[in-house]
Coordinates of C-alpha atoms in Angstrom, one line a residue:
M1424 CA -43.0 25.5 41.1
A1425 CA -41.4 23.0 43.4
R1426 CA -44.5 20.8 43.6
P1427 CA -44.8 20.2 39.8
L1428 CA -41.1 19.4 39.6
L1429 CA -41.5 17.0 42.5
K1430 CA -44.3 15.2 40.7
I1431 CA -42.2 14.8 37.6
H1432 CA -39.3 13.5 39.7
R1433 CA -41.6 10.9 41.3
Y1434 CA -43.0 10.0 37.9
F1435 CA -39.6 9.1 36.4
H1436 CA -38.6 7.3 39.6
R1437 CA -41.1 4.5 38.7
K1438 CA -38.8 2.2 36.7
P1439 CA -41.2 0.8 34.0
I1440 CA -42.6 4.2 33.2
R1441 CA -39.1 5.7 33.1
F1442 CA -37.9 3.0 30.7
F1443 CA -40.8 3.4 28.3
S1444 CA -40.5 7.2 28.3
F1445 CA -36.9 7.0 27.3
I1446 CA -37.7 4.6 24.5
L1447 CA -40.4 7.0 23.2
L1448 CA -38.0 9.9 23.3
Y1449 CA -35.3 7.9 21.4
L1450 CA -37.7 6.8 18.7
T1451 CA -39.0 10.3 18.3
A1452 CA -35.5 11.7 17.9
G1453 CA -34.6 9.0 15.3
S1454 CA -37.7 9.7 13.3
L1455 CA -36.8 13.4 13.0
V1456 CA -33.3 12.5 11.8
F1457 CA -34.6 10.2 9.1
L1458 CA -37.2 12.8 8.0
H1459 CA -34.5 15.4 7.6
S1460 CA -32.4 12.9 5.6
G1461 CA -35.3 12.2 3.3
F1462 CA -35.6 15.9 2.4
S1463 CA -31.9 16.2 1.9
S1464 CA -31.9 13.1 -0.4
D1465 CA -34.7 14.6 -2.6
T1466 CA -32.6 17.8 -2.9
S1467 CA -29.4 15.9 -3.9
T1468 CA -31.2 13.8 -6.5
T1469 CA -32.7 16.8 -8.1
G1470 CA -29.3 18.4 -8.2
A1471 CA -27.8 15.4 -9.8
S1472 CA -30.4 15.4 -12.6
G1473 CA -29.8 19.1 -13.3
S1474 CA -26.1 19.3 -12.8
A1475 CA -23.6 16.4 -12.7
G1476 CA -21.2 18.5 -10.6
S1477 CA -23.6 18.7 -7.6
S1478 CA -22.0 17.8 -4.3
T1479 CA -25.0 18.0 -2.1
S1480 CA -25.0 14.2 -1.5
D1481 CA -21.4 14.4 -0.2
A1482 CA -22.7 16.4 2.7
L1483 CA -25.1 13.7 4.0
G1484 CA -24.1 11.8 7.1
L1485 CA -24.1 8.0 7.5
L1486 CA -27.8 7.9 8.2
G1487 CA -28.6 9.9 5.1
R1488 CA -26.6 7.5 3.0
V1489 CA -28.3 4.5 4.4
F1490 CA -31.7 6.1 3.7
K1491 CA -30.7 6.9 0.1
E1492 CA -29.8 3.3 -0.5
T1493 CA -33.2 2.0 0.7
R1494 CA -35.3 4.5 -1.3
R1495 CA -33.8 4.1 -4.8
T1496 CA -35.4 6.4 -7.4
P1497 CA -36.8 4.9 -10.6
R1498 CA -34.5 6.9 -12.8
R1499 CA -31.2 5.8 -11.1
F1500 CA -31.4 2.1 -10.3
G1501 CA -32.6 -1.2 -11.8
P1502 CA -32.6 -4.8 -10.7
P1503 CA -29.3 -6.6 -10.2
W1504 CA -29.7 -8.6 -13.4
M1505 CA -30.9 -6.7 -16.4
K1506 CA -31.9 -9.1 -19.1
E1507 CA -34.6 -8.2 -21.6
N1508 CA -36.1 -11.2 -23.5
G1509 CA -38.6 -9.4 -25.7
A1510 CA -37.6 -7.9 -29.0
Q1511 CA -39.7 -4.8 -28.3
D1512 CA -37.3 -4.0 -25.4
A1513 CA -34.1 -4.4 -27.4
P1514 CA -32.0 -1.4 -28.4
E1515 CA -32.4 -0.4 -32.0
W1516 CA -28.9 -1.4 -32.7
A1517 CA -29.2 -4.9 -31.2
G1518 CA -31.2 -6.2 -34.2
R1519 CA -28.4 -5.2 -36.5
G1520 CA -25.8 -7.2 -34.6
V1521 CA -23.8 -4.1 -33.7
D1522 CA -21.5 -4.5 -30.8
H1523 CA -19.9 -1.5 -29.2
T1524 CA -17.3 -3.5 -27.3
S1525 CA -14.5 -2.4 -29.5
S1526 CA -15.5 1.3 -29.6
W1527 CA -12.7 3.2 -27.8
S1528 CA -13.5 6.7 -26.4
H1529 CA -11.4 9.5 -27.7
G1530 CA -11.8 11.0 -24.2
A1531 CA -9.5 8.3 -22.8
K1532 CA -6.6 10.4 -24.2
G1533 CA -6.9 12.7 -21.3
R1534 CA -6.0 10.0 -18.8
T1535 CA -2.5 8.9 -17.8
T1536 CA -1.2 5.5 -19.0
K1537 CA -1.3 4.3 -15.4
E1538 CA -5.0 5.1 -15.1
M1539 CA -5.8 3.4 -18.4
D1540 CA -3.8 0.2 -17.9
D1541 CA -2.5 -0.8 -14.4
G1542 CA -2.0 -4.5 -15.3
R1543 CA -5.4 -5.7 -14.1
A1544 CA -7.7 -3.5 -16.2
K1545 CA -7.6 -1.1 -19.1
Y1546 CA -9.8 2.0 -19.2
I1547 CA -11.7 2.2 -22.5
G1548 CA -14.1 5.2 -22.1
C1549 CA -17.3 6.8 -21.1
Y1550 CA -20.5 5.1 -22.3
V1551 CA -24.3 5.8 -22.3
D1552 CA -26.3 3.8 -19.8
D1553 CA -30.1 3.6 -19.3
T1554 CA -32.2 1.8 -16.7
Q1555 CA -34.3 0.1 -19.4
K1556 CA -31.4 -0.6 -21.8
R1557 CA -28.3 -1.3 -19.7
A1558 CA -24.9 -1.1 -21.4
L1559 CA -23.6 -3.9 -19.2
R1560 CA -26.1 -6.6 -18.5
G1561 CA -24.5 -8.8 -15.9
V1562 CA -24.5 -8.5 -12.1
S1563 CA -24.6 -5.1 -10.4
F1564 CA -24.2 -3.7 -6.9
L1565 CA -23.8 -0.3 -5.3
D1566 CA -22.2 1.3 -2.3
Y1567 CA -22.8 4.9 -1.4
K1568 CA -20.0 5.0 1.1
K1569 CA -17.0 3.0 -0.1
M1570 CA -17.2 2.4 -3.9
T1571 CA -13.9 2.5 -5.6
V1572 CA -12.7 1.6 -9.1
F1573 CA -10.7 -1.4 -7.8
R1574 CA -13.6 -2.7 -5.8
C1575 CA -15.8 -2.7 -8.9
Q1576 CA -13.1 -4.3 -11.1
D1577 CA -12.4 -7.0 -8.5
N1578 CA -16.0 -8.0 -8.0
C1579 CA -16.6 -8.2 -11.8
A1580 CA -13.4 -10.2 -12.4
E1581 CA -14.1 -12.6 -9.6
R1582 CA -17.4 -13.4 -11.3
G1583 CA -15.7 -14.0 -14.6
Y1584 CA -16.9 -10.9 -16.5
L1585 CA -14.9 -9.1 -19.2
Y1586 CA -16.0 -5.6 -18.5
A1587 CA -16.6 -3.5 -15.3
G1588 CA -18.4 -0.1 -15.4
L1589 CA -19.0 2.5 -12.7
E1590 CA -21.9 5.0 -12.7
F1591 CA -23.1 7.9 -10.5
G1592 CA -20.1 7.6 -8.2
A1593 CA -21.4 4.5 -6.4
E1594 CA -22.8 1.9 -8.8
C1595 CA -21.0 -1.0 -10.4
Y1596 CA -22.1 -3.0 -13.4
C1597 CA -20.5 -6.1 -15.0
G1598 CA -20.9 -7.6 -18.4
H1599 CA -19.4 -9.6 -21.2
K1600 CA -20.3 -7.1 -23.9
I1601 CA -20.9 -3.3 -24.1
Q1602 CA -24.3 -2.7 -25.7
A1603 CA -24.3 1.1 -25.9
P1604 CA -22.4 3.8 -27.7
N1605 CA -19.5 5.8 -26.1
V1606 CA -19.7 9.5 -25.5
S1607 CA -17.5 12.4 -24.6
E1608 CA -15.2 11.9 -21.6
S1609 CA -16.5 15.1 -20.0
E1610 CA -19.8 13.3 -19.3
C1611 CA -18.2 10.9 -16.9
N1612 CA -17.4 13.5 -14.2
M1613 CA -18.5 12.1 -10.8
E1614 CA -15.9 11.2 -8.2
C1615 CA -16.0 7.7 -6.6
K1616 CA -17.6 7.7 -3.1
G1617 CA -14.7 5.7 -1.7
E1618 CA -11.8 7.6 -3.5
K1619 CA -12.1 11.2 -4.5
S1620 CA -9.1 10.9 -6.8
N1621 CA -10.9 8.7 -9.3
I1622 CA -13.9 9.1 -11.6
C1623 CA -16.8 6.7 -11.3
G1624 CA -19.0 7.6 -14.3
G1625 CA -21.9 10.2 -14.1
P1626 CA -25.7 10.4 -14.3
N1627 CA -26.6 7.6 -16.7
R1628 CA -23.0 7.4 -17.8
L1629 CA -20.6 4.5 -17.3
S1630 CA -16.8 4.7 -16.9
I1631 CA -15.9 1.2 -18.4
Y1632 CA -12.8 -0.9 -17.9
R1633 CA -11.8 -4.0 -19.8
L1634 CA -10.6 -6.6 -17.2
E1635 CA -7.3 -7.8 -18.6
L1636 CA -7.1 -10.6 -16.0
S1637 CA -10.7 -11.7 -16.3
Q1638 CA -9.6 -14.8 -18.3
E1639 CA -8.0 -16.1 -15.1
S1640 CA -11.5 -16.3 -13.6
A1641 CA -13.1 -17.2 -16.9
R1642 CA -16.1 -15.5 -18.5
R1643 CA -19.3 -17.1 -17.3
Y1644 CA -22.9 -17.5 -18.5
G1645 CA -24.8 -18.7 -15.5
S1646 CA -23.0 -21.8 -14.4
A1647 CA -21.2 -22.3 -17.8
I1648 CA -17.8 -20.9 -18.7
F1649 CA -17.4 -19.1 -22.0
K1650 CA -14.5 -20.6 -23.9
G1651 CA -14.6 -18.6 -27.1
C1652 CA -15.3 -18.7 -30.8
F1653 CA -13.8 -21.7 -32.7
K1654 CA -13.8 -22.9 -36.3
R1655 CA -15.9 -26.0 -37.1
P1656 CA -13.8 -29.1 -36.7
D1657 CA -13.1 -31.2 -39.8
N1658 CA -15.0 -34.2 -38.5
V1659 CA -17.8 -32.8 -36.3
T1660 CA -19.3 -36.3 -35.6
L1661 CA -16.1 -37.6 -34.1
A1662 CA -15.0 -34.4 -32.4
L1663 CA -18.4 -33.7 -30.8
P1664 CA -20.4 -37.0 -30.8
A1665 CA -23.7 -35.7 -29.5
S1666 CA -25.8 -33.1 -31.3
A1667 CA -29.4 -32.0 -31.8
V1668 CA -31.4 -29.2 -33.5
I1669 CA -33.0 -27.0 -30.9
K1670 CA -36.0 -24.8 -31.7
N1671 CA -35.6 -21.2 -30.4
M1672 CA -31.9 -21.9 -29.6
S1673 CA -30.4 -20.2 -26.6
V1674 CA -27.2 -20.7 -24.6
D1675 CA -29.2 -22.1 -21.7
K1676 CA -30.9 -24.8 -23.8
C1677 CA -27.6 -26.0 -25.4
V1678 CA -25.7 -26.0 -22.1
D1679 CA -28.6 -27.8 -20.3
M1680 CA -28.7 -30.5 -23.1
C1681 CA -25.0 -31.2 -22.9
T1682 CA -25.0 -31.2 -19.1
E1683 CA -27.8 -33.7 -19.1
K1684 CA -25.8 -35.9 -21.5
E1685 CA -22.8 -35.5 -19.2
F1686 CA -20.4 -33.7 -21.6
S1687 CA -18.1 -30.9 -20.6
L1688 CA -18.4 -28.8 -23.8
A1689 CA -21.5 -27.2 -25.3
A1690 CA -20.9 -25.9 -28.9
L1691 CA -23.6 -23.7 -30.4
A1692 CA -23.9 -23.6 -34.2
G1693 CA -26.9 -21.6 -35.2
E1694 CA -29.9 -23.8 -34.5
K1695 CA -27.7 -26.9 -33.8
C1696 CA -26.2 -27.8 -30.4
H1697 CA -23.1 -30.1 -30.3
C1698 CA -21.7 -31.8 -27.1
G1699 CA -18.3 -33.4 -26.4
F1700 CA -15.0 -33.2 -24.7
P1701 CA -11.8 -31.4 -25.8
T1702 CA -9.7 -33.8 -27.9
S1703 CA -7.0 -33.6 -30.5
L1704 CA -9.8 -33.2 -33.0
F1705 CA -11.1 -30.1 -31.1
T1706 CA -8.4 -28.7 -28.8
L1707 CA -9.8 -25.2 -28.2
H1708 CA -6.3 -23.9 -28.7
E1709 CA -7.0 -21.9 -31.9
H1710 CA -9.4 -19.1 -31.0
E1711 CA -11.1 -17.2 -33.8
D1712 CA -12.3 -13.5 -33.8
E1713 CA -15.6 -13.5 -31.8
E1714 CA -17.2 -11.4 -34.6
L1715 CA -17.2 -14.5 -36.8
C1716 CA -19.6 -16.1 -34.3
L1717 CA -21.9 -13.0 -34.1
Q1718 CA -25.3 -14.5 -35.0
R1719 CA -28.2 -13.8 -32.6
C1720 CA -29.7 -16.7 -30.9
A1721 CA -33.3 -17.3 -32.0
G1722 CA -34.5 -17.6 -28.4
E1723 CA -32.2 -15.0 -26.9
D1724 CA -31.7 -11.4 -28.1
F1725 CA -28.4 -10.5 -26.5
E1726 CA -26.3 -13.7 -26.9
S1727 CA -24.5 -15.2 -29.9
C1728 CA -25.2 -18.7 -31.1
G1729 CA -22.6 -19.1 -33.7
N1730 CA -23.2 -20.5 -37.2
N1731 CA -22.5 -23.6 -39.3
D1732 CA -18.8 -22.6 -39.8
F1733 CA -17.9 -21.1 -36.4
F1734 CA -19.0 -22.4 -33.1
V1735 CA -19.6 -20.6 -29.8
V1736 CA -18.3 -22.9 -27.1
Y1737 CA -19.1 -23.1 -23.4
Q1738 CA -17.7 -25.4 -20.7
T1739 CA -20.5 -27.0 -18.6
Q1740 CA -20.4 -28.0 -15.0
V1741 CA -19.8 -31.6 -15.9
Q1742 CA -16.5 -32.8 -14.7
D1743 CA -14.1 -34.3 -17.3
N1744 CA -13.0 -37.5 -15.5
R1745 CA -10.2 -38.4 -18.0
C1746 CA -7.6 -36.9 -15.8
M1747 CA -9.1 -37.4 -12.3
D1748 CA -7.6 -40.8 -11.5
R1749 CA -4.4 -40.7 -9.4
R1750 CA -2.3 -43.3 -7.6
F1751 CA 1.1 -43.9 -6.2
L1752 CA 3.9 -45.2 -8.4
P1753 CA 3.6 -48.9 -9.0
T1754 CA 7.2 -49.5 -8.1
R1755 CA 9.3 -47.4 -5.7
S1756 CA 11.7 -45.1 -7.5
K1757 CA 15.2 -44.4 -6.3
H1758 CA 15.3 -41.4 -8.6
L1759 CA 14.2 -38.4 -6.5
V1760 CA 12.9 -35.3 -8.5
A1761 CA 12.3 -32.1 -6.6
L1762 CA 9.6 -29.6 -7.4
A1763 CA 11.5 -26.7 -6.0
S1764 CA 10.3 -23.1 -5.6
F1765 CA 10.4 -20.1 -3.4
P1766 CA 7.2 -20.0 -1.2
G1767 CA 4.4 -18.2 -3.0
A1768 CA 5.7 -19.2 -6.4
G1769 CA 2.8 -21.6 -7.3
N1770 CA 4.2 -24.9 -6.0
T1771 CA 0.8 -26.2 -4.8
W1772 CA -0.9 -25.2 -8.0
A1773 CA 2.0 -26.9 -10.0
R1774 CA 1.5 -30.1 -7.9
H1775 CA -2.2 -30.1 -8.8
L1776 CA -1.4 -29.8 -12.5
I1777 CA 1.3 -32.5 -12.4
E1778 CA -1.0 -35.0 -10.6
L1779 CA -3.8 -34.5 -13.1
A1780 CA -1.4 -34.7 -16.1
T1781 CA 0.5 -37.8 -15.0
G1782 CA -2.0 -39.6 -12.8
Y1783 CA 0.5 -40.0 -10.0
Y1784 CA 0.6 -38.4 -6.6
T1785 CA 3.3 -35.8 -5.7
G1786 CA 5.1 -35.8 -2.4
S1787 CA 6.4 -33.1 0.0
Y1788 CA 9.5 -32.4 2.0
Y1789 CA 7.1 -31.3 4.7
F1790 CA 3.6 -32.4 5.9
D1791 CA 0.6 -30.1 5.6
G1792 CA -2.6 -31.7 6.9
S1793 CA -4.8 -29.2 5.1
L1794 CA -3.3 -30.2 1.7
Y1795 CA -3.7 -33.9 2.6
N1796 CA -7.3 -33.3 3.3
K1797 CA -7.8 -31.6 0.0
G1798 CA -6.5 -34.7 -2.0
F1799 CA -2.7 -34.5 -1.9
K1800 CA -2.4 -38.1 -0.6
G1801 CA 1.4 -38.1 -1.1
E1802 CA 1.6 -35.5 1.6
R1803 CA 1.8 -38.1 4.3
D1804 CA 4.6 -40.2 2.7
H1805 CA 8.1 -39.6 3.7
W1806 CA 9.8 -37.6 0.9
R1807 CA 12.3 -40.5 0.4
S1808 CA 9.6 -43.1 0.0
G1809 CA 10.0 -43.3 -3.8
R1810 CA 6.2 -43.6 -4.2
T1811 CA 5.6 -40.1 -5.6
I1812 CA 6.4 -38.6 -9.0
C1813 CA 8.1 -35.5 -7.6
I1814 CA 8.6 -33.9 -4.2
K1815 CA 7.7 -30.3 -3.2
T1816 CA 10.4 -28.4 -1.4
H1817 CA 11.2 -24.8 -0.6
E1818 CA 14.6 -25.7 0.8
S1819 CA 17.8 -24.2 -0.5
G1820 CA 21.5 -24.7 0.3
K1821 CA 24.0 -27.2 -1.0
K1822 CA 23.3 -30.2 1.2
E1823 CA 19.5 -30.2 0.8
I1824 CA 19.7 -29.6 -3.0
E1825 CA 22.2 -32.4 -3.6
D1826 CA 19.8 -34.9 -2.0
F1827 CA 17.8 -34.8 -5.3
D1828 CA 18.7 -36.4 -8.6
A1829 CA 16.8 -33.8 -10.7
S1830 CA 14.6 -30.8 -10.2
I1831 CA 11.8 -28.7 -11.7
L1832 CA 12.6 -25.2 -10.5
M1833 CA 9.5 -22.9 -10.4
I1834 CA 10.3 -19.2 -10.6
R1835 CA 7.7 -16.4 -10.1
N1836 CA 7.7 -12.6 -10.3
P1837 CA 9.0 -11.7 -6.8
Y1838 CA 6.5 -8.9 -6.4
K1839 CA 3.7 -11.4 -6.8
A1840 CA 5.4 -14.3 -5.0
L1841 CA 6.1 -12.2 -1.9
M1842 CA 2.5 -11.0 -1.7
A1843 CA 1.2 -14.6 -2.3
E1844 CA 3.4 -16.0 0.5
F1845 CA 2.4 -13.2 2.9
N1846 CA -1.3 -13.9 2.2
R1847 CA -0.7 -17.7 2.8
K1848 CA 1.2 -17.0 6.0
Y1849 CA -1.6 -14.9 7.5
G1850 CA -4.6 -16.2 5.6
G1851 CA -4.0 -19.8 4.6
H1852 CA -3.5 -21.4 1.2
I1853 CA -6.4 -19.6 -0.6
G1854 CA -7.0 -16.8 2.0
F1855 CA -5.8 -13.3 2.4
A1856 CA -3.9 -11.4 5.0
S1857 CA -5.8 -8.7 6.8
Q1858 CA -5.4 -5.0 6.3
A1859 CA -3.9 -4.8 9.8
H1860 CA -1.1 -7.1 8.7
W1861 CA -0.4 -5.3 5.5
R1862 CA -0.3 -1.9 7.2
G1863 CA 1.5 -3.1 10.3
K1864 CA 5.1 -3.9 11.0
E1865 CA 4.7 -7.5 9.7
W1866 CA 4.9 -6.6 6.0
P1867 CA 8.1 -4.5 6.0
E1868 CA 9.8 -7.1 8.2
F1869 CA 8.6 -9.9 5.8
V1870 CA 9.9 -8.2 2.7
K1871 CA 13.2 -7.4 4.4
N1872 CA 13.8 -11.1 5.3
Y1873 CA 12.1 -12.9 2.3
A1874 CA 13.1 -10.8 -0.7
P1875 CA 16.8 -11.8 -0.5
W1876 CA 15.7 -15.4 -0.1
W1877 CA 13.8 -15.2 -3.4
A1878 CA 17.1 -14.6 -5.2
S1879 CA 19.3 -16.9 -3.2
H1880 CA 16.8 -19.8 -3.6
T1881 CA 17.0 -19.7 -7.4
L1882 CA 20.8 -19.1 -7.4
D1883 CA 21.4 -22.1 -5.1
W1884 CA 19.3 -24.5 -7.2
L1885 CA 21.0 -23.3 -10.4
K1886 CA 24.5 -23.8 -8.8
Y1887 CA 24.0 -27.1 -6.9
G1888 CA 21.2 -28.8 -8.8
K1889 CA 22.2 -31.9 -10.8
K1890 CA 19.6 -31.6 -13.6
V1891 CA 17.4 -28.6 -13.5
Q1892 CA 14.4 -27.6 -15.7
V1893 CA 13.4 -24.0 -15.1
V1894 CA 9.6 -23.3 -15.4
H1895 CA 8.4 -19.7 -15.0
F1896 CA 5.0 -19.4 -13.3
E1897 CA 3.9 -16.8 -15.8
D1898 CA 4.7 -19.0 -18.8
L1899 CA 2.8 -21.9 -17.2
K1900 CA -0.3 -19.7 -16.9
R1901 CA 0.1 -18.4 -20.4
E1902 CA 1.0 -21.6 -22.2
L1903 CA -0.3 -24.3 -19.9
F1904 CA -0.5 -27.1 -22.4
A1905 CA 3.0 -26.7 -23.8
E1906 CA 4.7 -26.0 -20.5
L1907 CA 3.0 -28.9 -18.7
K1908 CA 3.8 -31.2 -21.6
G1909 CA 7.5 -30.3 -21.1
M1910 CA 7.3 -31.1 -17.4
V1911 CA 5.7 -34.5 -18.1
I1912 CA 8.5 -35.3 -20.5
F1913 CA 11.1 -34.2 -18.0
L1914 CA 9.6 -36.6 -15.5
D1915 CA 10.3 -39.3 -18.1
L1916 CA 6.6 -40.2 -18.5
E1917 CA 4.5 -40.8 -21.6
V1918 CA 2.4 -37.8 -22.7
S1919 CA -1.3 -38.2 -23.0
E1920 CA -2.7 -35.3 -25.0
D1921 CA -6.3 -36.0 -24.0
R1922 CA -5.2 -36.0 -20.4
L1923 CA -3.5 -32.6 -20.9
L1924 CA -6.6 -31.2 -22.6
C1925 CA -8.6 -32.4 -19.6
V1926 CA -6.2 -30.6 -17.3
E1927 CA -6.8 -27.3 -19.1
G1928 CA -10.5 -27.5 -18.3
Q1929 CA -9.8 -28.0 -14.6
K1930 CA -6.6 -26.1 -14.2
D1931 CA -7.6 -24.0 -11.1
G1932 CA -8.7 -26.8 -8.8
N1933 CA -9.2 -25.5 -5.2
F1934 CA -5.8 -23.9 -4.9
K1935 CA -6.3 -20.5 -6.5
R1936 CA -7.2 -17.3 -4.7
S1937 CA -10.3 -15.8 -6.2
G1938 CA -10.5 -12.4 -8.0
L1939 CA -7.7 -9.9 -8.5
R1940 CA -5.2 -8.6 -5.9
K1941 CA -7.2 -7.8 -2.8
L1942 CA -5.2 -4.6 -1.9
E1943 CA -6.4 -1.3 -3.2
Y1944 CA -2.9 0.3 -2.9
D1945 CA 0.7 -0.6 -3.7
P1946 CA 2.3 -2.1 -0.6
Y1947 CA 5.9 -1.7 -1.9
T1948 CA 7.8 1.4 -0.9
P1949 CA 10.4 2.9 -3.3
E1950 CA 13.1 1.4 -1.1
M1951 CA 11.6 -2.1 -1.3
R1952 CA 11.3 -1.8 -5.1
A1953 CA 14.9 -0.7 -5.5
T1954 CA 16.1 -3.7 -3.5
I1955 CA 13.8 -6.2 -5.4
D1956 CA 14.8 -4.8 -8.8
R1957 CA 18.4 -5.4 -8.0
L1958 CA 17.6 -9.0 -7.1
I1959 CA 15.7 -9.5 -10.3
K1960 CA 18.7 -8.4 -12.3
T1961 CA 20.9 -10.8 -10.4
V1962 CA 18.7 -13.8 -11.1
D1963 CA 18.2 -12.7 -14.8
T1964 CA 22.0 -12.6 -15.2
A1965 CA 22.4 -16.0 -13.6
L1966 CA 19.8 -17.6 -15.9
R1967 CA 21.4 -16.2 -19.0
K1968 CA 24.9 -17.4 -18.0
R1969 CA 23.5 -20.9 -18.1
N1970 CA 22.0 -20.3 -21.6
L1971 CA 18.5 -20.2 -20.2
S1972 CA 15.9 -17.6 -21.1
G1973 CA 16.0 -14.7 -18.6
V1974 CA 13.1 -13.6 -16.4
P1975 CA 9.9 -12.8 -18.2
E1976 CA 9.4 -9.3 -19.5
E1977 CA 6.6 -8.5 -17.1
Y1978 CA 8.8 -8.3 -14.1
R1979 CA 12.1 -7.3 -15.4
P1980 CA 13.1 -3.8 -14.2
R1981 CA 13.0 -1.2 -16.9

């Protein structure tokens, strides 16, 4: 017995042989694990087909989940972009122009108000889905380990879609229109893989949400941004100077034509395509019901091409240059105007808007090299130089405020402003703080120190400012044209409507964080909320005492 063992011992003592032997054993063991996962996967798929409540897949380990993702069954998954071009593949209701977008599921009644509408998305019901006839026909992705409702909503909103749908606990689909009927809420009964407390559809069933904030990212069609349905302008030739009749009209063809002719707007009117820029003759301010534009494109089954009376309008990738020229003031001004705000209240974004609307650079009380490199050329000037139209500042206190002759005071919801500044502090101007920072000691300490400053900053400027115009960040987002026009007038400059319309098309610039809020939980504790709510009431009272409108409804404590 000893002699065979000695031979084995000598065999493994030879280094090359020993190395390759271990590799062979490792590969053999790995193959057995994957083989076992394959059988388990087949069992779980069969269970899902027969019973939506099957939990076999939850018992699989990490290797099993990886294996499942690589061997997608024909019944469950389709390509990332589902877009049928042939009439023979179209759903029977597509030809009749029926859109199920506005069909609300009665099953939604069983959900709480918070589940249905949390500010970023509204749950609208459970819908049929099919691999050959997708209900949502935009981009899709899946994650068998970490899929959550928020993650799906965030990915769809970041790409500009209006709807986000979750299916089979792990699949996410995006789209601009729901092209399927809704069904009983009981048919959407599978928990999300990344959060057991929420439902992520079911077998061939989508839990669909309308993304309330998707307009911030804009609805897209390829590289073009969907602007809406608009009534035909009185003088089409003047409003949209280039036009052509296109055979087998499609969104792509009209957008391509207008892009080639270097216009920022593409307007579809049945078989005719019009191109132009937003002007006082065609402002894009008065949206019409999209149903008025529901006329199927001759060359595209699932897109609307408008008609002779109502145009479907897209913004192309062509830059509108009417508001891109900027310069320093021709003569130095002794009148110093502050653009004052608490950090995180949108000061950089407001500077971007003001520069486009006026054509003049803005200055800063500080110097930020990254902003200078992004085009804020007034960043390098001393704030007293008199060459800039207004000066960014986060300062508060009597002495600093009295240095300015007038001020535009930006105020933002403290809950959003605190998070934005925390993201900036740890992630840069358009980055995000890491989860470690949010969950560590940095966030509570930050709220403790910065929340009182949010209130004192506003109170100080209202008390010591010589001439103050209050602008609420939320109002500027909602009514950009009107609010920005008021800011230009306050700066004692002539208003150019065409320039303001140009700004509307390029309002985001490079100074907006993409997507929705990147946290999947509420970082504010009850104690933090109690403190911040008291501060909001204090600021609201101070504004009203000066005969100004109070804080916007969306962040006033109830």
